Coordinates of C-alpha atoms and ligand atoms in Angstrom, one line a residue:
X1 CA 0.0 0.0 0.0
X2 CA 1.4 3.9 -0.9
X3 CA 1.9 6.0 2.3
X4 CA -1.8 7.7 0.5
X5 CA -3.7 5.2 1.2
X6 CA -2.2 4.6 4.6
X7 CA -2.1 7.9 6.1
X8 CA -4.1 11.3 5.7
X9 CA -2.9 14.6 6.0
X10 CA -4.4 17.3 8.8
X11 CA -2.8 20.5 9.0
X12 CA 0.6 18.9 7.3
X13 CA 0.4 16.2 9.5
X14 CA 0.4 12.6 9.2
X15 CA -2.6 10.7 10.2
X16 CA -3.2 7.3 10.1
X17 CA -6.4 6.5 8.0
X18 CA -7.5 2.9 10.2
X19 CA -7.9 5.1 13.5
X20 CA -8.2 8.7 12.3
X21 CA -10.9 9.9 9.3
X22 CA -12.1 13.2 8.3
X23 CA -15.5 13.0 10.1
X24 CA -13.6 11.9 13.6
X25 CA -11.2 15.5 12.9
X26 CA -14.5 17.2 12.4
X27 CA -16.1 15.7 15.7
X28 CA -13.0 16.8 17.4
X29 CA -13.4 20.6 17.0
X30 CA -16.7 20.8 17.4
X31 CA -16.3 18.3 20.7
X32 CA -17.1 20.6 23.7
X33 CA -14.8 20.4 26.8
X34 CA -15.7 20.7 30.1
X35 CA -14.3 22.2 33.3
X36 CA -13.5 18.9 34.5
X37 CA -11.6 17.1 31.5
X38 CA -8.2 15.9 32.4
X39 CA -6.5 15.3 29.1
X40 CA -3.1 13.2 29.0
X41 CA -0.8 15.0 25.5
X42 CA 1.9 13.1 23.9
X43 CA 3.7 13.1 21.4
X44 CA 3.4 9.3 19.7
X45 CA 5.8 6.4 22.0
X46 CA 6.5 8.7 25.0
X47 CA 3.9 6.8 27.4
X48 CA 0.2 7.4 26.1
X49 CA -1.1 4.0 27.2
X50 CA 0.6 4.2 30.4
X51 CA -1.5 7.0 31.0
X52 CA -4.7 5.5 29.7
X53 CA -3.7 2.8 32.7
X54 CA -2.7 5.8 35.2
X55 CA -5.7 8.0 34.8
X56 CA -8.7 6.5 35.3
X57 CA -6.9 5.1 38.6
X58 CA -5.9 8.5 40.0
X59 CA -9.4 10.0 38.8
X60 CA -11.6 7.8 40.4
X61 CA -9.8 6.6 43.9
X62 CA -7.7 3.7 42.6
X63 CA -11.1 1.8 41.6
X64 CA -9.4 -1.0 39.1
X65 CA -12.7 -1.6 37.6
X66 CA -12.4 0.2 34.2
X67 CA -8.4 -0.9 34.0
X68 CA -9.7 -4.6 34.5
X69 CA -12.8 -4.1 32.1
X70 CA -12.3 -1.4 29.3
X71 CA -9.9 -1.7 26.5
X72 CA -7.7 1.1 26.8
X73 CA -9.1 3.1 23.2
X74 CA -12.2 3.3 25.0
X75 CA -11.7 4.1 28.8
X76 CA -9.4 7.2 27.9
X77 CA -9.7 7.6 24.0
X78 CA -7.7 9.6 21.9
X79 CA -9.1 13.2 21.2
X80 CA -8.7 13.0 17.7
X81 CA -9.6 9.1 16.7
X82 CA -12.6 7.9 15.5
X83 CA -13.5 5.9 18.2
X84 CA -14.6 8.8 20.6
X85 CA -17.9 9.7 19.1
X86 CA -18.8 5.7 19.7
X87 CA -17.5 6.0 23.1
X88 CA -18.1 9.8 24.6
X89 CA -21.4 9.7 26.4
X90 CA -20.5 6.8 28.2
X91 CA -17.3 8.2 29.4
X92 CA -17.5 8.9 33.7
X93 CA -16.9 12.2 34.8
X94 CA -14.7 13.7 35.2
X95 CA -13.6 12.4 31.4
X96 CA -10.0 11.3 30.7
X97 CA -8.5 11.6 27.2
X98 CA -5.5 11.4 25.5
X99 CA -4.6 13.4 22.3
X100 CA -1.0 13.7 20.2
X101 CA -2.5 16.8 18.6
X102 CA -0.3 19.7 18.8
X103 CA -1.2 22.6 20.8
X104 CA -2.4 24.9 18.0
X105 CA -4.8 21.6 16.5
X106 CA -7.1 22.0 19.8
X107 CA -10.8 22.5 19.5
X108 CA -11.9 26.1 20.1
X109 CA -13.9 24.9 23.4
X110 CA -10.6 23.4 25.0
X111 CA -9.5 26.9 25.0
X112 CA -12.5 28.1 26.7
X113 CA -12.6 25.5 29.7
X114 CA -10.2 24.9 32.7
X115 CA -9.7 21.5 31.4
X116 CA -6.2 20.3 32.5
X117 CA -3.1 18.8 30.6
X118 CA -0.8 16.9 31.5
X119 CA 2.1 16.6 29.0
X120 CA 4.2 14.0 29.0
X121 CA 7.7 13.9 27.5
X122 CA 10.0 11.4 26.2
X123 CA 13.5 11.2 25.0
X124 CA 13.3 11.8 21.6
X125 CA 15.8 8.5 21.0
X126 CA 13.8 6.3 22.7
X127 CA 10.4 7.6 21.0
X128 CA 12.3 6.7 17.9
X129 CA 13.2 3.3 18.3
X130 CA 9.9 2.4 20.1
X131 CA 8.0 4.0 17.1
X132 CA 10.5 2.3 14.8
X133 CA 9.6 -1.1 16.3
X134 CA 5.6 0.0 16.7
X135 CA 5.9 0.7 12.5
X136 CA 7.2 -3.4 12.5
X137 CA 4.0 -4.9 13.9
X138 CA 1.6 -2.6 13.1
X139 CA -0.1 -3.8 9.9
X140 CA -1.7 0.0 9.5
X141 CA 0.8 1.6 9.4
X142 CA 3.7 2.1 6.8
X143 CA 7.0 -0.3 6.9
X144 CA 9.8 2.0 8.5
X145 CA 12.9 0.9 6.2
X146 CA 16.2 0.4 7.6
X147 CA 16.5 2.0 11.3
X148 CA 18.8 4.7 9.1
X149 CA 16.2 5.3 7.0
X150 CA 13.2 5.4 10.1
X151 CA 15.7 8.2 11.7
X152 CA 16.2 10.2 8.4
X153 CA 12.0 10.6 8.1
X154 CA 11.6 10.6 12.2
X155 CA 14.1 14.0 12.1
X156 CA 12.6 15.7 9.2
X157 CA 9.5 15.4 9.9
X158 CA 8.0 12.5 7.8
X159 CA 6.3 10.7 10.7
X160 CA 2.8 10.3 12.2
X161 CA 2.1 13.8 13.8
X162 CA 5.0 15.6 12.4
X163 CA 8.3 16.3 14.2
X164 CA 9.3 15.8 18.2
X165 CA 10.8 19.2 18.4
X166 CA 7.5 21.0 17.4
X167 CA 5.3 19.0 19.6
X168 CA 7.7 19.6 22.5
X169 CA 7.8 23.2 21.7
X170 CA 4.2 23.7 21.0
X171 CA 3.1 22.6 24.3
X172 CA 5.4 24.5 26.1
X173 CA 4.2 27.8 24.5
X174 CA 0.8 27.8 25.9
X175 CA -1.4 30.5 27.8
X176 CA -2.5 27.4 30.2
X177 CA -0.8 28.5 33.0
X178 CA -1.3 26.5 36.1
X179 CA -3.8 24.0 33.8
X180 CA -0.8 22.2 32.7
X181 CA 1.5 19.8 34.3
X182 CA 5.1 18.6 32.8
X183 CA 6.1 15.1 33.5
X184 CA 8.2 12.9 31.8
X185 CA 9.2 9.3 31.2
X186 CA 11.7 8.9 32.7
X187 CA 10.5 10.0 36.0
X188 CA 7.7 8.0 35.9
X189 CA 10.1 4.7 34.9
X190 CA 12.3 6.3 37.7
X191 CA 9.6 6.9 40.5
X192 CA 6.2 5.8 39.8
X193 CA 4.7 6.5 43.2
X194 CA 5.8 9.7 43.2
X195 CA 4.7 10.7 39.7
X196 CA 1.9 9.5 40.8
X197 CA 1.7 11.5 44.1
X198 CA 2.1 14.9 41.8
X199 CA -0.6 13.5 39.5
X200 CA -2.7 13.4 42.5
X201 CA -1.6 16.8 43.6
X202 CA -1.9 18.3 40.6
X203 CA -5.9 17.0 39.8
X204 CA -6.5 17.4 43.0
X205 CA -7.4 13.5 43.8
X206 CA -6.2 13.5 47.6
X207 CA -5.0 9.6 47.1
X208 CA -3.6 7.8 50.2
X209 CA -0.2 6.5 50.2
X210 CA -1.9 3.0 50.1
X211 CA -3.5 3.8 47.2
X212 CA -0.7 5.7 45.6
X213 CA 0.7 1.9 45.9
X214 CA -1.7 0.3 44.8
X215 CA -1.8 2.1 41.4
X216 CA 2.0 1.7 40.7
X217 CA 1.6 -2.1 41.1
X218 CA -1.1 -2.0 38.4
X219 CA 0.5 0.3 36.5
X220 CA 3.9 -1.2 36.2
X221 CA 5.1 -2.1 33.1
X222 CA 5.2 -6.0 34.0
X223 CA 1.1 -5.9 34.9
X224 CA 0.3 -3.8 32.1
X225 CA 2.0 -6.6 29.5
X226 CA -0.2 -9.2 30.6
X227 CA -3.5 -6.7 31.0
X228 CA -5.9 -7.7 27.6
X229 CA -7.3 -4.5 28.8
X230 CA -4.2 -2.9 27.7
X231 CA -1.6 -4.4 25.9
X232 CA -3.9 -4.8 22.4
X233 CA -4.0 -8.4 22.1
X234 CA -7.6 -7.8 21.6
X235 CA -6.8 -6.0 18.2
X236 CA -6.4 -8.6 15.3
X237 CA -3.1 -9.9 14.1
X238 CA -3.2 -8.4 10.7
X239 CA -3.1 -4.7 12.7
X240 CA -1.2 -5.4 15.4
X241 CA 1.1 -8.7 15.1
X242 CA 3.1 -9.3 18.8
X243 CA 5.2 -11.5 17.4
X244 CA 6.7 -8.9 15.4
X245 CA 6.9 -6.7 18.2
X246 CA 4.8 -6.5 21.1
X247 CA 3.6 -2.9 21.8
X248 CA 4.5 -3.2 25.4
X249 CA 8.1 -3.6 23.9
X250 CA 10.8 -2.8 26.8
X251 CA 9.9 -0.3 28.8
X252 CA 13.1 1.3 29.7
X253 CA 14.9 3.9 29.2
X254 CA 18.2 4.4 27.1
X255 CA 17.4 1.7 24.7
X256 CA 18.6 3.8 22.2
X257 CA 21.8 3.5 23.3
X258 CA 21.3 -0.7 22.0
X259 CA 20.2 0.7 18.3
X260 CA 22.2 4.3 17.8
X261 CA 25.7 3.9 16.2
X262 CA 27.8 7.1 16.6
X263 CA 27.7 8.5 13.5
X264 CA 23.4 8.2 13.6
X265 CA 23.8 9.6 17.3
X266 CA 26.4 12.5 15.7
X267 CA 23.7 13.1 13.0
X268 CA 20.6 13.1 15.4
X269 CA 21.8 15.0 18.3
X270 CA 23.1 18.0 15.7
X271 CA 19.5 18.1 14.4
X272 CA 17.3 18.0 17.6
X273 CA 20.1 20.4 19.3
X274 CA 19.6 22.4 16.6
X275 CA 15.8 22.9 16.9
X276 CA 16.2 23.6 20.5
X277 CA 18.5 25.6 21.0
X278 CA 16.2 28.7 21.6
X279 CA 14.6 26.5 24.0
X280 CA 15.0 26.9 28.0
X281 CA 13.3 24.8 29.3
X282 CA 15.0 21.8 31.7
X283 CA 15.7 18.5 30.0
X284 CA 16.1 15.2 32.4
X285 CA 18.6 13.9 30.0
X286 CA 21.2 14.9 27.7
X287 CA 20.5 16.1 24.1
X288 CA 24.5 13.8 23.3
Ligands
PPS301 S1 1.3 5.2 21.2 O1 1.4 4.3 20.0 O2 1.7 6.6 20.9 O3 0.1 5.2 21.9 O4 2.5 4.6 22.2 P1 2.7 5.1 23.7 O5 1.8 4.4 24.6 O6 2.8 6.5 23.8 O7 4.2 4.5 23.9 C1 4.5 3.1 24.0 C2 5.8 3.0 24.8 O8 5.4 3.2 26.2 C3 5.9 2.0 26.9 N1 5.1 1.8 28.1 C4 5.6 1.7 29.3 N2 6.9 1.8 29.8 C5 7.1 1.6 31.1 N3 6.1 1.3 32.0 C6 4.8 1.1 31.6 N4 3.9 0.8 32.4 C7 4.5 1.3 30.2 N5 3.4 1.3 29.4 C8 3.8 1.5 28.2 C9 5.8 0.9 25.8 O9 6.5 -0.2 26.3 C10 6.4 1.6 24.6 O10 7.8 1.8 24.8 P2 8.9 0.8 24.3 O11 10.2 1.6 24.4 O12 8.6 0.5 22.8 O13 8.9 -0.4 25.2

């Protein structure tokens, strides 16, 4: 299949055209947010999922119910994918979603509302090689080449929702204010109970340290890979094939440094360094 009939573009962006269509990017600006939306931003392979598990957890009280029940799509679904309209009245308040949109791609009423973000940030190495390996098992999506080849499209650009460096910097130039809370990976593969306990600070949830426990268990990368809630072995082989690659991959960080040789890392660094360099804000890990 040609990249066409894989992928649509929105706003110069690539979309995938099994979980993305122009009616569900319609739906999506005229969706109305409300005070108490909590959406979780990312840019693609920097712990979406993870906060589809998270969530729902912090949200209701550490309640395992929907974890245990709902496939991850449809207990926090993405903003812009087709499956929210199915899904959005059934969603409990206060409502959970994810999105990879950009900030500038956000409906008009997001704007309007106190709805709160929470972005969460990856190292731009790692989010390549997981999306490098997502692009081997999943049949909807296009094959990613050589690993040389994946990094030249990842750094220019020619990726599902555009470059790193504008997604980072997007979301960082926001009028949000106190509405939005930076996290990142790493911390949360460093510490999970307490990116949790600033989760709970943050939306205000009041969780006990018992239940800040609780959630890490079941949100730990090992009970997550064996959750048919959330590691899509529900989805059919022919779109999402494990034995390729199994979405819940590794887990880790610094992966990267198993996949870069040092002329790629060289090469990608000068790039991303580049695009940053008018950029301030603090990085948990090195750009080398
Ligand atoms: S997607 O396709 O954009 O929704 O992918 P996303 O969920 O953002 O990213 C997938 C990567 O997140 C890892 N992941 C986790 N790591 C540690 N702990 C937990 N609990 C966890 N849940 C998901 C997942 O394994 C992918 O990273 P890699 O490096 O490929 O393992």
């Amino acid at each position: 299949m040609s990249s066409d009939e894989i992928c649509m573009l929105y706003h110069g962006l690539l979309l995938p055209k099994e979980t993305h269509s122009t009616e569900s990017l319609k739906f999506v600006q005229e969706y109305t947010f409300k005070d108490e939306d909590v959406v979780a931003v990312t840019y693609p392979k920097s712990g979406t999922i993870w906060m589809q598990e998270i969530l729902p957890l912090v949200l209701n009280g550490g309640d395992l119910t929907p974890i245990q029940t709902i496939p991850n799509w449809d207990r926090v679904p993405w903003l812009e994918e087709k499956r929210l309209a199915v899904v959005v009245d059934q969603l409990p308040s206060p409502r959970a979603l994810v999105t990879h949109f950009p900030y500038h791609l956000m409906p008009p009423s997001f704007h309007a509302s106190k709805a709160k973000v929470i972005y969460v940030m990856r190292n731009p190495k790692d989010v390549m090689v997981s999306s490098y390996y997502f692009h081997q098992m999943a049949g909807f999506l296009m094959d990613p080449g050589t690993f040389d080849e994946f990094m030249a499209k990842f750094l220019e650009g020619r990726v599902l929702f555009g470059k790193w460096t504008d997604h980072v910097k997007s979301w960082r130039h926001t009028e949000l204010g106190d509405r939005i809370m930076y996290i990142t990976y790493e911390e949360m593969v460093q510490d999970l109970p307490a990116a949790l306990r600033s989760l709970s600070d943050f939306l205000g949830s009041n969780l006990s340290e018992e239940v800040i426990q609780k959630i890490a268990e079941h949100c730990s990368f090992k009970t997550m890979k064996v959750n048919s809630m959330s590691n899509f072995s529900l989805v059919p082989k022919v779109l999402m094939d494990s034995d390729k690659s199994p979405f819940l991959r590794k887990g880790v960080v610094g992966d990267w440094k198993n996949h870069f040789s040092s002329e790629q890392l060289a090469r990608f660094t000068s790039v991303i360094r580049k695009e940053m360099e008018d950029e301030s804000f603090p990085l948990p890990w090195s750009l080398d």
